[in-house]
Short mmCIF file of C-alpha atoms and ligand atoms in Angstrom, two decimals:
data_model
loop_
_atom_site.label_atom_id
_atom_site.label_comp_id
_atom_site.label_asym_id
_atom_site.label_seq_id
_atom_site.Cartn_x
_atom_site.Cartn_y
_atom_site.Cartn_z
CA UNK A 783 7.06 -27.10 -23.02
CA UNK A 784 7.25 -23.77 -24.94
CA UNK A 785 10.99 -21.73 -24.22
CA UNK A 786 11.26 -19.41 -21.69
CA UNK A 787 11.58 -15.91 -23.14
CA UNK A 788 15.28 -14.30 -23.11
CA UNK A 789 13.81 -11.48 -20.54
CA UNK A 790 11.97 -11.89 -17.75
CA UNK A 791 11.17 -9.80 -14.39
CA UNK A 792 13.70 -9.45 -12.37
CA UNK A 793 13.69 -11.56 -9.48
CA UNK A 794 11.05 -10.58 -6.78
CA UNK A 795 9.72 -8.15 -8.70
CA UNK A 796 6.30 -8.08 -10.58
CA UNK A 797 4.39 -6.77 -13.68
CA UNK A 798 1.25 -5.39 -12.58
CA UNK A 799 -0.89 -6.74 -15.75
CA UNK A 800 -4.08 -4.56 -16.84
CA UNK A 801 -6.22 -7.51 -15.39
CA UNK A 802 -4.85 -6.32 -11.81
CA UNK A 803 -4.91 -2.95 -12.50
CA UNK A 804 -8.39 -2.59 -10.62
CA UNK A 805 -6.95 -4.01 -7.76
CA UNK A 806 -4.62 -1.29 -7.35
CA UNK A 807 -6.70 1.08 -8.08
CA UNK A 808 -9.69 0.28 -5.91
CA UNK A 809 -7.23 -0.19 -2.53
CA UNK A 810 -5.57 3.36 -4.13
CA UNK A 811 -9.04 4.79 -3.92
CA UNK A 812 -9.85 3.55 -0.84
CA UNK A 813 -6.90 4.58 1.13
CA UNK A 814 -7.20 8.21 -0.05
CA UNK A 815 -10.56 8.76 0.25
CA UNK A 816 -10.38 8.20 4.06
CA UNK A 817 -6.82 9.84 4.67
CA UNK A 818 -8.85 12.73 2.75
CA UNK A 819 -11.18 12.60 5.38
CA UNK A 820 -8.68 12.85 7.84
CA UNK A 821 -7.10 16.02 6.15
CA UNK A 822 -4.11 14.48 4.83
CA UNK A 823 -2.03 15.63 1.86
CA UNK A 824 -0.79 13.72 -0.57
CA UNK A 825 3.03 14.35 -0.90
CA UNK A 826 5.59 12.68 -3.52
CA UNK A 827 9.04 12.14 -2.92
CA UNK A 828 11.75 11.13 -5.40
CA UNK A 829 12.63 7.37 -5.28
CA UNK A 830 16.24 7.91 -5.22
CA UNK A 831 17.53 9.55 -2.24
CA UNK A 832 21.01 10.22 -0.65
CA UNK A 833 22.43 6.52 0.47
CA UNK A 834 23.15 8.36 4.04
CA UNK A 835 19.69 9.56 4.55
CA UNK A 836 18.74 5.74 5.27
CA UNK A 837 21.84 4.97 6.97
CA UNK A 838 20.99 8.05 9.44
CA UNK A 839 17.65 7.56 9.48
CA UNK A 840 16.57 3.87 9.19
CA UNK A 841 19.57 3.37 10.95
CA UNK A 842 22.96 1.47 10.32
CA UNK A 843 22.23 -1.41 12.24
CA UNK A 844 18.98 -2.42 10.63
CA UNK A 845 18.20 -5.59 8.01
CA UNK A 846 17.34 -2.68 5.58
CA UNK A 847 20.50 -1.13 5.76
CA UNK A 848 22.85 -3.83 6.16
CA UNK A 849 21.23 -6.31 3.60
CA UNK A 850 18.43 -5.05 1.72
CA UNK A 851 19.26 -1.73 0.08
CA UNK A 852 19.49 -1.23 -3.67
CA UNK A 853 22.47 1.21 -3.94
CA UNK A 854 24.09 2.98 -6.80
CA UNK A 855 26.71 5.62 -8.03
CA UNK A 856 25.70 7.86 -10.16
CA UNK A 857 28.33 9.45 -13.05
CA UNK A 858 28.95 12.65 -11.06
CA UNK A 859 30.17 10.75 -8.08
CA UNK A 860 26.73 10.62 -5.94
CA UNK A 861 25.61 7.87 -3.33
CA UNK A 862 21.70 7.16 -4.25
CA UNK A 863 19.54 4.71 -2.96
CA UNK A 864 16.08 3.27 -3.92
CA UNK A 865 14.20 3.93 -1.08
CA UNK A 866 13.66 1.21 0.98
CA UNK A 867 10.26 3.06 3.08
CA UNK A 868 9.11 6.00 3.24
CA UNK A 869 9.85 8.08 6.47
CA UNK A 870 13.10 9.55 5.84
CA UNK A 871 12.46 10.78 2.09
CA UNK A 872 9.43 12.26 3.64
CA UNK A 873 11.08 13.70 6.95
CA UNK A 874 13.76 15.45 4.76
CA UNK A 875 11.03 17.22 2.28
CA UNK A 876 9.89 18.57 6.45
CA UNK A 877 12.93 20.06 6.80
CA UNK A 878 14.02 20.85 3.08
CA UNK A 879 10.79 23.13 2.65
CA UNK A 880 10.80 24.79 6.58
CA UNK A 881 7.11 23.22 7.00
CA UNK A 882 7.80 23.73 10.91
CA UNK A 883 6.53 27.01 9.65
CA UNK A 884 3.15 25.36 8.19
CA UNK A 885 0.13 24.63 10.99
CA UNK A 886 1.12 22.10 12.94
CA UNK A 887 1.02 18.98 12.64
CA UNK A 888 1.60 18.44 8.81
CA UNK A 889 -0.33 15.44 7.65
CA UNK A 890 1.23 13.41 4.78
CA UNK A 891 0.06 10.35 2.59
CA UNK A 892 2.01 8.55 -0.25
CA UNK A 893 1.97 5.84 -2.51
CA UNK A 894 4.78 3.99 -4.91
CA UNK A 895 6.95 1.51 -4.84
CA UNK A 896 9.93 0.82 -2.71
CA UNK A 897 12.85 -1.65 -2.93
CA UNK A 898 14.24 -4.34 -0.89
CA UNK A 899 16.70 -7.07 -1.54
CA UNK A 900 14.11 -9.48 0.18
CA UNK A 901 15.32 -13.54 0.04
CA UNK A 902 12.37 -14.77 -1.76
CA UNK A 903 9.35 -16.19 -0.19
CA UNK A 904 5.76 -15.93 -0.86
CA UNK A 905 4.33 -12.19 0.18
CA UNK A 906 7.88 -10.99 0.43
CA UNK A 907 8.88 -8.88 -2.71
CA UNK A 908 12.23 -6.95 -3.92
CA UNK A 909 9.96 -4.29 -5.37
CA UNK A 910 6.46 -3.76 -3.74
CA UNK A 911 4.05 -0.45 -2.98
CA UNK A 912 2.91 0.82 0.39
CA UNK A 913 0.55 3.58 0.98
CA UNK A 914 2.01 5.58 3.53
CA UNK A 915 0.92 8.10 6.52
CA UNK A 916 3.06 10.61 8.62
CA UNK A 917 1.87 13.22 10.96
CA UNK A 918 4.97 15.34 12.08
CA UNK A 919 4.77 18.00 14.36
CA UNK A 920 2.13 16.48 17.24
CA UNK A 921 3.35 14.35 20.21
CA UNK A 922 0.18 13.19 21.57
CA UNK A 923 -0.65 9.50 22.17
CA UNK A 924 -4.07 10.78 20.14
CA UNK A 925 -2.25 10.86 16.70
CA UNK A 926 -0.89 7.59 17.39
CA UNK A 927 -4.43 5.69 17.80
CA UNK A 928 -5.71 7.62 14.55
CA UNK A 929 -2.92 6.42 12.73
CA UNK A 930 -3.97 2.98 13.37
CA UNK A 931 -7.75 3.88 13.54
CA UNK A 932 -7.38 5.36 9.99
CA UNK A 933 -5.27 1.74 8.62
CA UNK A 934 -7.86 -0.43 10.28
CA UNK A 935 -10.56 1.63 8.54
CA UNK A 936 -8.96 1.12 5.41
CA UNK A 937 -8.78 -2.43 5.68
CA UNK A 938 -12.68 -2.57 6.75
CA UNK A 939 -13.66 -0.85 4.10
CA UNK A 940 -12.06 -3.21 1.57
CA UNK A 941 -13.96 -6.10 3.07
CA UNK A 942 -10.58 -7.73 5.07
CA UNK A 943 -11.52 -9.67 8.63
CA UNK A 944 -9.76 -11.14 11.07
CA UNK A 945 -7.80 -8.42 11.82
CA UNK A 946 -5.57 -8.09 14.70
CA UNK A 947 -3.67 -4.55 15.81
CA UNK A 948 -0.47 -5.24 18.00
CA UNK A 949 0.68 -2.58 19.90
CA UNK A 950 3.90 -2.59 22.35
CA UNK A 951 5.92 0.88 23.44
CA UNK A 952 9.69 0.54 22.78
CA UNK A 953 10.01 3.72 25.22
CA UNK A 954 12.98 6.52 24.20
CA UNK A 955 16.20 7.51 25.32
CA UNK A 956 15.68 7.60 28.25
CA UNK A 957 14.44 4.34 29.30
CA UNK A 958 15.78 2.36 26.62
CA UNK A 959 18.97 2.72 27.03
CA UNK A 960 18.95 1.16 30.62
CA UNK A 961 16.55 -1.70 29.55
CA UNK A 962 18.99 -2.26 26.69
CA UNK A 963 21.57 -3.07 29.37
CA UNK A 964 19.47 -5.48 31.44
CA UNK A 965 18.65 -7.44 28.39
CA UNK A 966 21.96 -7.82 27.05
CA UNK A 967 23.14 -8.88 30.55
CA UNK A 968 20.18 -11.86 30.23
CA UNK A 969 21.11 -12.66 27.16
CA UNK A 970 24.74 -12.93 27.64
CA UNK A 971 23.99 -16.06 29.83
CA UNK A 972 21.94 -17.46 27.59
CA UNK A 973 23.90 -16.62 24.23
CA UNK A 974 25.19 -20.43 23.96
CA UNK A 975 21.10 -21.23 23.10
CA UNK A 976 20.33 -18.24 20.76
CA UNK A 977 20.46 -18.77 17.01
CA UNK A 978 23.69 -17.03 14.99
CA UNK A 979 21.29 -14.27 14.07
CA UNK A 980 20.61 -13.31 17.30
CA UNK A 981 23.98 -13.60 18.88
CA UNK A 982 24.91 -11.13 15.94
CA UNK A 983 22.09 -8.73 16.93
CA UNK A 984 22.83 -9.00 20.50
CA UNK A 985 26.18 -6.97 19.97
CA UNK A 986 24.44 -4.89 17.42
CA UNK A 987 20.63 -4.16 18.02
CA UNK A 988 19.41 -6.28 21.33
CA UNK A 989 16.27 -5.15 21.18
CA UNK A 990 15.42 -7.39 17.80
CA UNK A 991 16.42 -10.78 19.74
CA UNK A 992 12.72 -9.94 20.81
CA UNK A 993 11.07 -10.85 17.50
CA UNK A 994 13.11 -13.61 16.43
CA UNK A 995 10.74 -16.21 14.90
CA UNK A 996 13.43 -19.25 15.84
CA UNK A 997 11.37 -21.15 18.51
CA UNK A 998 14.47 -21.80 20.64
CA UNK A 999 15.24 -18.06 20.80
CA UNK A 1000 11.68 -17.45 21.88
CA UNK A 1001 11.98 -19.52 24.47
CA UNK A 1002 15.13 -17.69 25.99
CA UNK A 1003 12.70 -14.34 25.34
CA UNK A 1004 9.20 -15.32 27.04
CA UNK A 1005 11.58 -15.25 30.12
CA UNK A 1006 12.97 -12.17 29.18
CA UNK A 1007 12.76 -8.91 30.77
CA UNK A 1008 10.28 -6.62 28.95
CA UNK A 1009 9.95 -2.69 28.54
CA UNK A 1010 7.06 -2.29 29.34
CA UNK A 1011 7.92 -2.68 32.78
CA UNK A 1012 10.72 -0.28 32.36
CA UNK A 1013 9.45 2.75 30.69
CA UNK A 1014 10.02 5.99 31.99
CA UNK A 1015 7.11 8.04 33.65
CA UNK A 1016 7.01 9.89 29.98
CA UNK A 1017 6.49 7.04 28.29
CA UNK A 1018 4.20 5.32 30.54
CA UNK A 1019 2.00 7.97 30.54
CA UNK A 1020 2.00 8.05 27.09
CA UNK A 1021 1.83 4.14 26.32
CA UNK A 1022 -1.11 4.61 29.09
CA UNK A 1023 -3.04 7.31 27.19
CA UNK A 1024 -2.69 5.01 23.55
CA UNK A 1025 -4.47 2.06 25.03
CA UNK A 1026 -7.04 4.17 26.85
CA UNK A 1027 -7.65 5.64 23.81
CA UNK A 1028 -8.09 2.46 21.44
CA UNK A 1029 -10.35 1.19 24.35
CA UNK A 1030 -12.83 4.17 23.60
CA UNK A 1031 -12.84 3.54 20.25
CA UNK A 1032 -13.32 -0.22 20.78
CA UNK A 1033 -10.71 -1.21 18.10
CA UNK A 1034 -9.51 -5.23 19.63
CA UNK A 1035 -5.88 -4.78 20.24
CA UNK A 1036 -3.44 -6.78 21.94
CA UNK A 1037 -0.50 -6.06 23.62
CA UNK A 1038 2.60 -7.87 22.44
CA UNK A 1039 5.62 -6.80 24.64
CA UNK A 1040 7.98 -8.71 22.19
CA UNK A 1041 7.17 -6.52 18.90
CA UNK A 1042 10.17 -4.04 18.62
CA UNK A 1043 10.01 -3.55 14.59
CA UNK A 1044 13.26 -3.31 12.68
CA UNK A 1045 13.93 0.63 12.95
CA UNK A 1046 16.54 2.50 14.94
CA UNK A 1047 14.26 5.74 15.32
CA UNK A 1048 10.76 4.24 16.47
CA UNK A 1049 9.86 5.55 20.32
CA UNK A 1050 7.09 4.80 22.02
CA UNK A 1051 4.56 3.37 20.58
CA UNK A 1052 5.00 0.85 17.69
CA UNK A 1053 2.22 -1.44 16.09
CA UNK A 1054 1.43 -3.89 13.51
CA UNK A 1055 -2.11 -4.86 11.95
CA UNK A 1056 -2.20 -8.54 11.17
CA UNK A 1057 -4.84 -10.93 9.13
CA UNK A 1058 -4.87 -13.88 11.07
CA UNK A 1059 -6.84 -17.23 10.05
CA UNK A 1060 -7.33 -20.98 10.76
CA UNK A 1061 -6.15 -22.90 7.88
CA UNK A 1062 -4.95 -26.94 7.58
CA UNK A 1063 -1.57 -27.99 6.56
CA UNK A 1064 -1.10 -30.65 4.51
CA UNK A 1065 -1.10 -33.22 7.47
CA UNK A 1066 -4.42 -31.79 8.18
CA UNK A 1067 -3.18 -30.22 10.95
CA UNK A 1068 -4.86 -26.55 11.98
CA UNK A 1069 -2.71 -24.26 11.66
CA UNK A 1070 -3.04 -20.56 12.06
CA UNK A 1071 -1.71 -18.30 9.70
CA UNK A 1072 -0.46 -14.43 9.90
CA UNK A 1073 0.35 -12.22 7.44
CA UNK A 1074 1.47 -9.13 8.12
CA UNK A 1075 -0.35 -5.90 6.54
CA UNK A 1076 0.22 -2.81 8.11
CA UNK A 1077 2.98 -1.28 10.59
CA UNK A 1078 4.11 1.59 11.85
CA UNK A 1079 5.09 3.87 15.06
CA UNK A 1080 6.47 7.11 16.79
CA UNK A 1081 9.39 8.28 15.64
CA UNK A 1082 10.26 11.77 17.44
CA UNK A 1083 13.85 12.12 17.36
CA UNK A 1084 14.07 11.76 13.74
CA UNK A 1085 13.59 15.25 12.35
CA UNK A 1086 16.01 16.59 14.40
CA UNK A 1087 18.22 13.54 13.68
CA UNK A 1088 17.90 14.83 10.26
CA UNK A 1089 18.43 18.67 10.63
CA UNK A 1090 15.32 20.02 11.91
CA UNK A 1091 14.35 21.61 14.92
CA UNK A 1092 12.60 19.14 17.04
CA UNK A 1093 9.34 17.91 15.87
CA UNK A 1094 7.84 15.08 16.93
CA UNK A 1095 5.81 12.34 14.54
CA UNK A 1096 4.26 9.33 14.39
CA UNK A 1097 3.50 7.40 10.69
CA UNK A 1098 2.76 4.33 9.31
CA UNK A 1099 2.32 1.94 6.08
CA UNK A 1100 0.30 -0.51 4.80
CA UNK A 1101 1.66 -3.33 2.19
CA UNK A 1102 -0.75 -3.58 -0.75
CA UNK A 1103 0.68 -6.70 -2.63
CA UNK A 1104 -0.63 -8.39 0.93
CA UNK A 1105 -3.76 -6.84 0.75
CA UNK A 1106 -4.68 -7.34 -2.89
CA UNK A 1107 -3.63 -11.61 -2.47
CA UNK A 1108 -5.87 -11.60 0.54
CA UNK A 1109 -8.58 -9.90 -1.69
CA UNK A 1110 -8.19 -12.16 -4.15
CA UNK A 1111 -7.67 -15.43 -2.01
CA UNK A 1112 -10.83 -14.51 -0.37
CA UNK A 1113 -12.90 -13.43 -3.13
CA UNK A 1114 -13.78 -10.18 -2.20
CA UNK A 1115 -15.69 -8.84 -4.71
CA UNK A 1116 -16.04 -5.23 -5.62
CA UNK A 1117 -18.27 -3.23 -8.20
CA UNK A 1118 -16.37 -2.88 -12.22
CA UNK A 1119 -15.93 0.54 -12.94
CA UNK A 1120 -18.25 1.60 -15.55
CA UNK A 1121 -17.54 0.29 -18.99
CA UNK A 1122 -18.61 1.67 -23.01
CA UNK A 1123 -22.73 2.54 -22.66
CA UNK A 1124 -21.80 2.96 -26.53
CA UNK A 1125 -20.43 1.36 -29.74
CA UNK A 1126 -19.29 2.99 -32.71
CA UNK A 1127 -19.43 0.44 -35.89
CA UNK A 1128 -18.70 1.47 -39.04
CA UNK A 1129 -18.31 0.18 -43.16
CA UNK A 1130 -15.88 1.59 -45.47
CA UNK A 1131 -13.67 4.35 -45.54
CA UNK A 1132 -15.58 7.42 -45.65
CA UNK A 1133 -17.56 6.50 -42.44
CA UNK A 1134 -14.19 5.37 -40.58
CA UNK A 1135 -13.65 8.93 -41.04
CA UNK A 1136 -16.59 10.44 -39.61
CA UNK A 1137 -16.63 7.56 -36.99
CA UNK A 1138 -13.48 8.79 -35.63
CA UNK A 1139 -14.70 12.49 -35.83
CA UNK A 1140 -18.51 11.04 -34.19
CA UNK A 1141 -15.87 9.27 -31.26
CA UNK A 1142 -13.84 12.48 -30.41
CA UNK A 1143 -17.90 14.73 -30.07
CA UNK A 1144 -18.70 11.42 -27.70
CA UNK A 1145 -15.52 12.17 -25.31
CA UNK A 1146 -16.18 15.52 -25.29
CA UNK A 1147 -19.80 14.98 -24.10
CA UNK A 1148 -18.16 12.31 -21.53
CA UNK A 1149 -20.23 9.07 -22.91
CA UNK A 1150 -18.03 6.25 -22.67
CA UNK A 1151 -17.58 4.40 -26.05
CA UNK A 1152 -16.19 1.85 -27.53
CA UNK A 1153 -14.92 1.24 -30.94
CA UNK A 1154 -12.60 -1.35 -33.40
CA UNK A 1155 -11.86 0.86 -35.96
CA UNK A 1156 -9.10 -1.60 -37.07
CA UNK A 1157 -11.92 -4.35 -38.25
CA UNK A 1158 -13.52 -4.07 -41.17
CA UNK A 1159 -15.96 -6.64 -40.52
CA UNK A 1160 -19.67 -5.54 -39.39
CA UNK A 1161 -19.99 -9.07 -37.82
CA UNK A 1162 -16.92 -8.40 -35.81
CA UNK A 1163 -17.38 -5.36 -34.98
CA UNK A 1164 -21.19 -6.29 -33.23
CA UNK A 1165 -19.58 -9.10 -31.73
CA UNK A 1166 -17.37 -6.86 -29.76
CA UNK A 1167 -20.18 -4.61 -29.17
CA UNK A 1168 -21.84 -7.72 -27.71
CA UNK A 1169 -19.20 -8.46 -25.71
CA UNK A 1170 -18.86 -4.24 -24.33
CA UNK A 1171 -22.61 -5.25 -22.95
CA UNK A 1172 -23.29 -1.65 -24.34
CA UNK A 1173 -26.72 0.01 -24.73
CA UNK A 1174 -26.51 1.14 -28.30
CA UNK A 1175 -24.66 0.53 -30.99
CA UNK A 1176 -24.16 3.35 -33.94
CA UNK A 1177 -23.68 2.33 -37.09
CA UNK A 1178 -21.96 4.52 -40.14
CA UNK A 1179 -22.48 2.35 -43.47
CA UNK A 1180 -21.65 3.71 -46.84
CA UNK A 1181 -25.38 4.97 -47.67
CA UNK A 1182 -25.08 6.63 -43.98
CA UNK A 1183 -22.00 8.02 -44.50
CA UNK A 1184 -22.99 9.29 -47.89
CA UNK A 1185 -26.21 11.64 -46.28
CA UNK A 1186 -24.92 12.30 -42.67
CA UNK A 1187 -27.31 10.20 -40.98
CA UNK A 1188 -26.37 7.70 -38.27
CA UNK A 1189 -28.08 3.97 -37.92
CA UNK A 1190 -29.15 3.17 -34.08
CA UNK A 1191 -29.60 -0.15 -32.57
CA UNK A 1192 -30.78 -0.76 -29.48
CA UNK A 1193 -28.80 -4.13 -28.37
CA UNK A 1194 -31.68 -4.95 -25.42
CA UNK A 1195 -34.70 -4.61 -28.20
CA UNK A 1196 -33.08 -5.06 -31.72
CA UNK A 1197 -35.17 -1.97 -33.07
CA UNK A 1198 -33.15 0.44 -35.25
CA UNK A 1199 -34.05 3.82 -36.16
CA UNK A 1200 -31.71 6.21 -38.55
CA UNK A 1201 -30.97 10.23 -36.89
CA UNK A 1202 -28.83 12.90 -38.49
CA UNK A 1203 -25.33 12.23 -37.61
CA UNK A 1204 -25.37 15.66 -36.06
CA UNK A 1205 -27.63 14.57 -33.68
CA UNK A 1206 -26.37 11.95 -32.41
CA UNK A 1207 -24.79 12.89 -29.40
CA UNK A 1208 -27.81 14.88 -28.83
CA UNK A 1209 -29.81 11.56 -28.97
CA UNK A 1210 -27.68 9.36 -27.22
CA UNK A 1211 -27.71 11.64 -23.92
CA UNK A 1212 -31.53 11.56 -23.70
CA UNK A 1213 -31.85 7.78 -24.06
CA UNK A 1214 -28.81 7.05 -21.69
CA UNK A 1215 -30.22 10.04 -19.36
CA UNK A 1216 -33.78 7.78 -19.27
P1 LIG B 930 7.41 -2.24 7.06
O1 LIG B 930 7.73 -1.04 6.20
O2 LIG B 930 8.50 -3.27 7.02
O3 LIG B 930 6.94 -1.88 8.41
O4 LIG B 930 6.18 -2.97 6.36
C1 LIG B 930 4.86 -2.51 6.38
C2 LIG B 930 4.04 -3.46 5.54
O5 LIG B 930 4.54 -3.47 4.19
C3 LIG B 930 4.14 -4.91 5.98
O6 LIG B 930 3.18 -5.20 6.97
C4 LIG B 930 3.86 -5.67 4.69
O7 LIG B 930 2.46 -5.76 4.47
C5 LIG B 930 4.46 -4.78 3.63
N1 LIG B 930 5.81 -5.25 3.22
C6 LIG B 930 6.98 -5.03 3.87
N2 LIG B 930 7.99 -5.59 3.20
C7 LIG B 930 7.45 -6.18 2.10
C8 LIG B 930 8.00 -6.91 1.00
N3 LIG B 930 9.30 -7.15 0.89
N4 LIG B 930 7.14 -7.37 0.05
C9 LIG B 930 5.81 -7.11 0.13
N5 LIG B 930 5.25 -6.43 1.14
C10 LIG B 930 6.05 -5.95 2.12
#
């Protein structure tokens, strides 16, 4: 067994190797091309931000804030935190730069990592990327249903099926507050049955008792009063308008009266896009298996929870880890992007020189090529040609490098014809061109 090495990651948190690079960068691609479409802006906040804009904003009695945040004090005496999402770092920039004053709504996207002290399981990372989307300054149930339009596009474009939306409305202040009560009051007589977690959350945050994946809890819950039934004309009408709205689009939703999220300033609507699919266990048993991609909601009290005048907003994010295993588990195959059309081989060290000269007149006439100017071997160096699949391969010998002339093979044919070395650019842009 060879040693482990004296470093490693840190715990739940990965290397992203240049073999999975691609990944990335093909979801990356993907997401902004159609958020481009939808006339977002890209916007970047820092990853640190002040430890009390999460407690305010994600809210104190959240997982993220009671268990999962990375925090830190800096020399001058500062809180910081590595963001755990994205909303409030983004709802802060709002107000920081007065973009109530900017056409409204203000469309965002991001992308980076966040952090979470997860416990570890498979899918569930300490640090891990979303790509993000906010819309602040619109109230209509119609941003809502493109938010969720836009991630479901996403996730049909990179080949992903099976997909499931969930959609529930958590109403506001208004109606939440008296639902809150009626729920604690069923609890209460039930508390003896509910897991430790959930006797915890019933004193601090009710409303996640809902989601608690503990089958005897669920039990208590499927008898449970639900919101829906309690929302306030508001948010009915709005809740109302959402579904009516994903109906004319024909996007398959279902309603799940139990999904509350784990976020103090969601209202309204709230959603989650799942894969789902039929799998056995190991007792060849069918089982089906979720995995959560996407979620999101409303969230408009939060920019004037914040400091702003009162804007309402509705966002979402999508987990990309998920979606690039899912990729990968299901083979989903997408095009390479375009490698070396030529190779630069070269003998001795006069035409090293005007190799590397030859490579920088090939960037500037943007033909990718490809090179190993650190072998000295022609054999080698055609190997690795072979290997590039390139079109052409330029050779500088001695006797080449002696008159300025360049040798050209054809890899396909074999035949080989000698050009001035001035020319070869030229040359190589009508016979790629052909
Ligand atoms: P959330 O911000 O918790 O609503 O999560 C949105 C999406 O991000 C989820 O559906 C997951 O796909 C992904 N996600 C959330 N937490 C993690 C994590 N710890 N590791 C990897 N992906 C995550």
């Amino acid at each position: 067994m060879t040693k482990k090495p004296k470093f490693q990651e840190p715990a739940g948190m990965h290397d992203i190797l240049p073999g999975e690079q691609r990944y990335f960068q093909k979801v990356l691609d993907t997401c902004e091309n159609i958020a481009d479409f939808y006339g977002f802006q890209r916007i970047e906040t820092p990853i640190l931000e002040q430890t009390e804009l999460f407690s305010k904003g994600t809210g104190l009695s959240t997982d993220i804030v009671q268990k999962q945040m990375y925090n830190l004090r800096t020399k001058g005496g500062d809180y910081l935190t590595l963001r755990p999402e994205f909303t409030p770092g983004i709802t802060r920039a709002f107000v920081e730069h007065g973009m109530k004053n900017l056409p409204q709504p203000v469309k965002f996207y991001s992308f980076g990592p966040l952090f979470r002290y997860e416990h570890s399981q498979a899918g569930r990372y300490r640090q891990f990327h979303q790509f993000n989307l906010e819309v602040i300054g619109e109230g209509g149930p119609i941003i809502d249903v493109q938010i969720i339009q836009i991630f479901y596009n996403i996730l049909q474009e990179l080949k992903l099926k099976n997909l499931i939306i969930e959609i529930n409305s958590i109403g506001d202040n208004q109606c939440r507050p008296y639902y809150k009560k009626l729920l604690v009051s069923y609890f209460r007589s039930r508390e003896s049955a509910l897991c430790v977690d959930c006797r915890r959350r019933l004193k601090e945050n009710p409303l996640r008792v809902l989601d608690c994946k503990e089958e005897k809890c669920q039990r208590i819950v499927s008898q449970a009063p639900q919101l829906i039934d309690h929302l306030c004309q508001e948010c009915h009408h709005h809740f109302k308008g959402v579904l009516e709205l994903l109906d004319e689009i024909e996007l398959p939703y279902r309603l799940n009266p139990y999904l509350v999220r784990g976020l103090d300033y969601y209202t309204k609507t709230v959603f989650e896009i799942f894969s789902q699919e039929q799998k056995k266990s190991e007792d060849e048993k069918e089982i089906t298996v979720r995995n959560a991609l996407c979620g999101g909601g409303r969230y408009d009290a939060l920019v004037k929870l914040l400091g702003g005048e009162d804007a309402k907003a509705s966002g979402g994010a999508l987990g990309i880890e998920r979606i690039i295993e899912l990729m990968r588990e299901r083979e989903i195959k997408f095009p390479r992007a375009a490698g070396p059309q030529v190779f630069l081989a070269q003998l001795g060290t006069m035409a090293k020189r005007k190799s590397l000269k030859l490579l920088e007149d090939f960037r500037k006439a943007r033909i990718l090529t490809g090179e190993s100017f650190g072998k000295d071997s022609l054999k080698a160096q055609l190997r690795t040609a072979d290997k590039m699949e390139v079109k052409y391969t330029l050779l500088i010998g001695q006797r080449e490098a002696l008159e300025g002339t360049v040798l050209i093979r054809d890899m396909k044919t074999g035949k080989q014809e000698t050009i001035k070395l001035d020319k070869a650019v030229k040359e190589m842009k009508k016979r790629l061109k052909k």
